[in-house]
Amino acid sequence: MSDIILEMRGMEISFPGVKALDQVDFTLRRGEVHALLGENGAGKSTLIKVLTGVHRPDAGTMLLSGQPIRPGSTQEAQKMGISTVYQEVNLCHNLTVAENIFIGRQPMKRGRIDWKTINRRARELMLRMGMDIDVTQPLSAYSIAIQQMASIARAVDINAQVLILDEPTSSLDDNEVVNLFAVMRELKAQGLGIIFITHFLDQVFAVSDRLTVLRNGRLVGEYEAGAISKLELVTNMVGKDMNVIYNLQKAPRPDEAPVVLEASGIGIPGKVEDISLNIRKGELLGFAGLLGSGRTETAEMLFGVVPVHQGSISIGEEPLSLRAPLDAIRRGMAFCPEDRKRDGIIGDLSIRENIALAVQATRGFMHPLPQKEQQELAQRFIKLLSIATPDADKKVGELSGGNQQKVILARWMATNPDLLILDEPTRGIDIGAKAEIQRLMLEMCKEGRSVIFISSELDEIIRCANRIIVMRDLAKAAEVDGDTCTQADILAIIANEGEGEEAAV
Amino acid sequence: MPDIHSRTLGHRERLRALLTNPRYLMVYATIGIFLLIYLFGALLYGSKGFTSVRTFMLFFSDNAYIGISAVGMTLVLITGGIDLSVAAVASLTGMIIAYGTTVLGLHPLVCILIALLAGVGLGALMGACIQYLNVPPFITTLTGMFFARGVTSLISRESISIKHSMIDALAGFKIYLTWPNAQGEWVKIKPVASIDLNTIAFLVVIVIGAIILQRTRFGRNVYAIGGNEQSASLMGLPVARTKVLVYSFNGLCSVLAGIAYVLYVKSGWNLSLQGAELDVISACVIGGVMLSGGVGYMFGTLFGVLLKATIPAIITFNGAMNSWWAKIFTSVLLLLFIMIQRAVIASSQRTRRK
């Protein structure tokens, strides 16, 4: 009994119209990493919010080290030893790393804050996490990975017994993930219980000891990480067979169709150089490459977000000069940006308003879209994309990540685009929603639209794209056939620095 | 154990790190521009006495009420808020003291106590509205401003001069600056310069403000709230208490500023200090406090006040220029500082991407 830190029994909570948690049990042992899995809306976040005092459960008991608890706020939960590190690091960017770790509990000396001790101890803590950094610099000077470590350092130093990591890896590169896992193993060796929430199944198996799977607010089961296969896990998460989900039919490669957009030698000195590409009507063109390889920059040039310094772009036969995204929108293009929180959704507006936004932009503000048409538009896309919401007037900020992504997709589909550019549309959303977005892309191609699909996940690019452009070091490295190439082919191109082999198109 | 002290710096490196720290860039800009303008005045009007100690001390004593109020305002601005009621509360303070002593015959200390209760109370009330009713600071304090102005006019609509021995004594208090002459005797410097009570109060409040900001948990919470209020709350910081306290403290500073103004003009009038809240806010902004919150230093505010004081002084020394030119130069200065702030933000965002 003593190795159980946290026990949640029969947790129930209802929100208007939804039973978010229904008889959910969860057990966390000392010194384990316990992955909490499920699709968006399965109840993971709700369970965590109950645990951290954001929501009050309708029923159920929680025991922390055998003592019943009922936290009423995040602060209270923190005092009990339950700390959370969120996906978006919740620290203050204007304060130094050291201060972020110690604020609110600064060591004092003669009634005044003892900065020397703060800086020294913060440095020790960060070193223990393998971060040799100057802790007196503002937090904003460092990458998300380091900010996250500062956040973990704070939580651990507050004497956390239970550490919740909510999607910690979605903004990290591979090395940073490896380092985070090392820290997680170190912490669990110290006896902490870690709850790990992620969408990356490989990571679940790499670091977790045990998994709990939720679906639709109910407990599906608790498993030993070694005793379940990835396929079984996914099947449990979505409640359907993975093969059924991925039964996607790629559209045939439209070699004869007219070219809708052609770019020759476009670039911005110092950012991306000399990109040439074309895309045909009904084609799905994939963009593969590492983060920062120039994929996003290329997409932004095509859409007029950043001005093109070299080369030219033409739509159909017509040369095109893009000064602003609105020019591109008027030519029938659409662009879902990578960072949906920053560049995409407007969280305080309703689903209806968010969907109507791009259509409205093409009409100009003198011709407002009637309320009734907006409503019809929203209803149509909520149904078409199966956006999980009670009605079209819910604020987008209150939706889950996958559903937010669908709203952005709907916004651009509503403009009836000939060419849709999607930058990482499936990042940070669950497998079911991923499959749905992939299905939608393929359907759009079948309707004769063209799609440029940017993704870090090679398997989904290969699954969907007719042709794939591989980016490396801010330039186009190769163009490969989506039907015949394999992940290994693309990885080889990304990894190979020397020669720029041009695979057969 | 890893060598933690490998990063301990020598004195020279530490000084260089301090001077190149981007966090202090705005303060350095303020000090630099202050020195430039002062030098400009010195070159043009040095012979007329611009560089005299007397003129320099007048920068402090003539602007003490702005400076004292700017201390509280700095805290408010760092939380990301704003307070438009400061001048009205200061004016109310003046009226309470003037009406109380001259018309009602109360002792000034009683009047000051009443003013303190009113000012701090109003500040706390506004802070509570902002925090608990979620009313934007602009609207809340605009309401507070109208309220304080209204109450002032209700008390009296005439300018009431103050005749009381204690007020006279406080206003007349001066420490003359002296230096040794050839015989080694301490004599008053020429032209005569002195430190009055307002100057002392101004500097003391600045130092207290700086200690609060840099050396107390309350002060650091103020920065955290301005940086990201939601994060501050998730980190378990007492956001609500801090915000109410910040506005209460600003109410206190407004009353102190009002007392300083009373000592300066020795009267109370319902139309006094019209628009002075904007002088206070602009002094803070010129001193490097960001209206978006999270950034600012007391030291910067001090120089912001001095810089704002230098410009009218130069215009006065010129003699030929219309005094409204001071406003125009101040506006140019404000524009300059806002542009520097944008540049600093842009460059810090660029370094983060790396």
GROMACS .gro file of C-alpha atoms in nm, chain B residues 196-328:
model
  133
  701ASP     CA    1   1.362   7.127   0.102
  702LEU     CA    2   1.126   6.878   0.258
  703ASN     CA    3   0.965   6.788  -0.075
  704THR     CA    4   1.300   6.694  -0.227
  705ILE     CA    5   1.379   6.472   0.071
  706ALA     CA    6   1.034   6.313   0.056
  707PHE     CA    7   1.071   6.254  -0.319
  708LEU     CA    8   1.408   6.079  -0.280
  709VAL     CA    9   1.297   5.878   0.024
  710VAL     CA   10   0.983   5.756  -0.153
  711ILE     CA   11   1.190   5.661  -0.461
  712VAL     CA   12   1.430   5.458  -0.244
  713ILE     CA   13   1.143   5.291  -0.060
  714GLY     CA   14   0.980   5.216  -0.393
  715ALA     CA   15   1.301   5.064  -0.526
  716ILE     CA   16   1.339   4.845  -0.216
  717ILE     CA   17   0.978   4.731  -0.243
  718LEU     CA   18   1.024   4.641  -0.608
  719GLN     CA   19   1.360   4.468  -0.586
  720ARG     CA   20   1.378   4.328  -0.238
  721THR     CA   21   1.032   4.220  -0.127
  722ARG     CA   22   0.813   3.932  -0.237
  723PHE     CA   23   0.532   4.178  -0.290
  724GLY     CA   24   0.746   4.373  -0.537
  725ARG     CA   25   0.850   4.063  -0.730
  726ASN     CA   26   0.487   3.951  -0.746
  727VAL     CA   27   0.412   4.288  -0.906
  728TYR     CA   28   0.658   4.202  -1.186
  729ALA     CA   29   0.522   3.849  -1.219
  730ILE     CA   30   0.165   3.975  -1.255
  731GLY     CA   31   0.274   4.220  -1.522
  732GLY     CA   32   0.466   3.947  -1.703
  733ASN     CA   33   0.183   3.699  -1.713
  734GLU     CA   34  -0.104   3.721  -1.471
  735GLN     CA   35  -0.232   3.372  -1.544
  736SER     CA   36   0.111   3.220  -1.488
  737ALA     CA   37   0.152   3.416  -1.167
  738SER     CA   38  -0.174   3.274  -1.045
  739LEU     CA   39  -0.080   2.919  -1.151
  740MET     CA   40   0.251   2.955  -0.969
  741GLY     CA   41   0.050   3.011  -0.654
  742LEU     CA   42   0.128   3.381  -0.613
  743PRO     CA   43  -0.126   3.596  -0.427
  744VAL     CA   44  -0.243   3.784  -0.736
  745ALA     CA   45  -0.561   3.932  -0.593
  746ARG     CA   46  -0.402   4.059  -0.274
  747THR     CA   47  -0.106   4.204  -0.464
  748LYS     CA   48  -0.322   4.395  -0.710
  749VAL     CA   49  -0.545   4.547  -0.442
  750LEU     CA   50  -0.232   4.642  -0.245
  751VAL     CA   51  -0.071   4.803  -0.549
  752TYR     CA   52  -0.368   5.035  -0.603
  753SER     CA   53  -0.386   5.109  -0.229
  754PHE     CA   54  -0.016   5.193  -0.229
  755ASN     CA   55  -0.072   5.418  -0.527
  756GLY     CA   56  -0.354   5.588  -0.335
  757LEU     CA   57  -0.105   5.647  -0.053
  758CYS     CA   58   0.146   5.795  -0.299
  759SER     CA   59  -0.125   6.020  -0.443
  760VAL     CA   60  -0.200   6.158  -0.096
  761LEU     CA   61   0.171   6.210  -0.029
  762ALA     CA   62   0.199   6.386  -0.364
  763GLY     CA   63  -0.098   6.601  -0.264
  764ILE     CA   64   0.075   6.696   0.061
  765ALA     CA   65   0.392   6.782  -0.130
  766TYR     CA   66   0.185   6.997  -0.365
  767VAL     CA   67   0.023   7.173  -0.068
  768LEU     CA   68   0.367   7.254   0.070
  769TYR     CA   69   0.464   7.379  -0.275
  770VAL     CA   70   0.167   7.613  -0.340
  771LYS     CA   71   0.020   7.649   0.013
  772SER     CA   72  -0.338   7.637  -0.105
  773GLY     CA   73  -0.613   7.402  -0.206
  774TRP     CA   74  -0.823   7.438  -0.521
  775ASN     CA   75  -1.063   7.203  -0.690
  776LEU     CA   76  -0.911   7.279  -1.032
  777SER     CA   77  -0.552   7.226  -0.928
  778LEU     CA   78  -0.337   6.956  -1.092
  779GLN     CA   79  -0.568   6.921  -1.391
  780GLY     CA   80  -0.414   6.665  -1.624
  781ALA     CA   81  -0.117   6.605  -1.395
  782GLU     CA   82  -0.191   6.229  -1.397
  783LEU     CA   83  -0.071   6.228  -1.757
  784ASP     CA   84   0.251   6.404  -1.656
  785VAL     CA   85   0.304   6.129  -1.402
  786ILE     CA   86   0.234   5.851  -1.650
  787SER     CA   87   0.456   6.005  -1.915
  788ALA     CA   88   0.740   6.050  -1.664
  789CYS     CA   89   0.719   5.675  -1.593
  790VAL     CA   90   0.712   5.586  -1.962
  791ILE     CA   91   1.010   5.810  -2.035
  792GLY     CA   92   1.178   5.634  -1.743
  793GLY     CA   93   1.144   5.301  -1.922
  794VAL     CA   94   0.832   5.159  -1.759
  795MET     CA   95   0.633   4.966  -2.017
  796LEU     CA   96   0.261   5.025  -2.037
  797SER     CA   97   0.220   4.661  -2.134
  798GLY     CA   98   0.346   4.566  -1.790
  799GLY     CA   99   0.624   4.357  -1.644
  800VAL     CA  100   0.909   4.600  -1.709
  801GLY     CA  101   1.029   4.906  -1.522
  802TYR     CA  102   1.266   5.031  -1.255
  803MET     CA  103   1.239   5.303  -0.988
  804PHE     CA  104   1.576   5.437  -1.094
  805GLY     CA  105   1.440   5.484  -1.445
  806THR     CA  106   1.133   5.662  -1.312
  807LEU     CA  107   1.358   5.900  -1.115
  808PHE     CA  108   1.538   5.997  -1.433
  809GLY     CA  109   1.211   6.010  -1.622
  810VAL     CA  110   1.092   6.277  -1.380
  811LEU     CA  111   1.423   6.467  -1.405
  812LEU     CA  112   1.422   6.448  -1.784
  813LYS     CA  113   1.070   6.585  -1.795
  814ALA     CA  114   1.181   6.865  -1.562
  815THR     CA  115   1.483   6.962  -1.770
  816ILE     CA  116   1.292   7.053  -2.083
  817PRO     CA  117   1.074   7.332  -1.935
  818ALA     CA  118   1.385   7.457  -1.753
  819ILE     CA  119   1.567   7.498  -2.083
  820ILE     CA  120   1.265   7.675  -2.234
  821THR     CA  121   1.254   7.908  -1.934
  822PHE     CA  122   1.624   7.986  -1.963
  823ASN     CA  123   1.579   8.059  -2.331
  824GLY     CA  124   1.323   8.322  -2.238
  825ALA     CA  125   1.219   8.392  -2.595
  826MET     CA  126   1.034   8.067  -2.654
  827ASN     CA  127   0.672   8.010  -2.574
  828SER     CA  128   0.637   7.777  -2.276
  829TRP     CA  129   0.412   7.549  -2.479
  830TRP     CA  130   0.723   7.437  -2.663
  831ALA     CA  131   0.798   7.234  -2.352
  832LYS     CA  132   0.491   7.022  -2.428
  833ILE     CA  133   0.600   6.974  -2.786
   0.00000   0.00000   0.00000
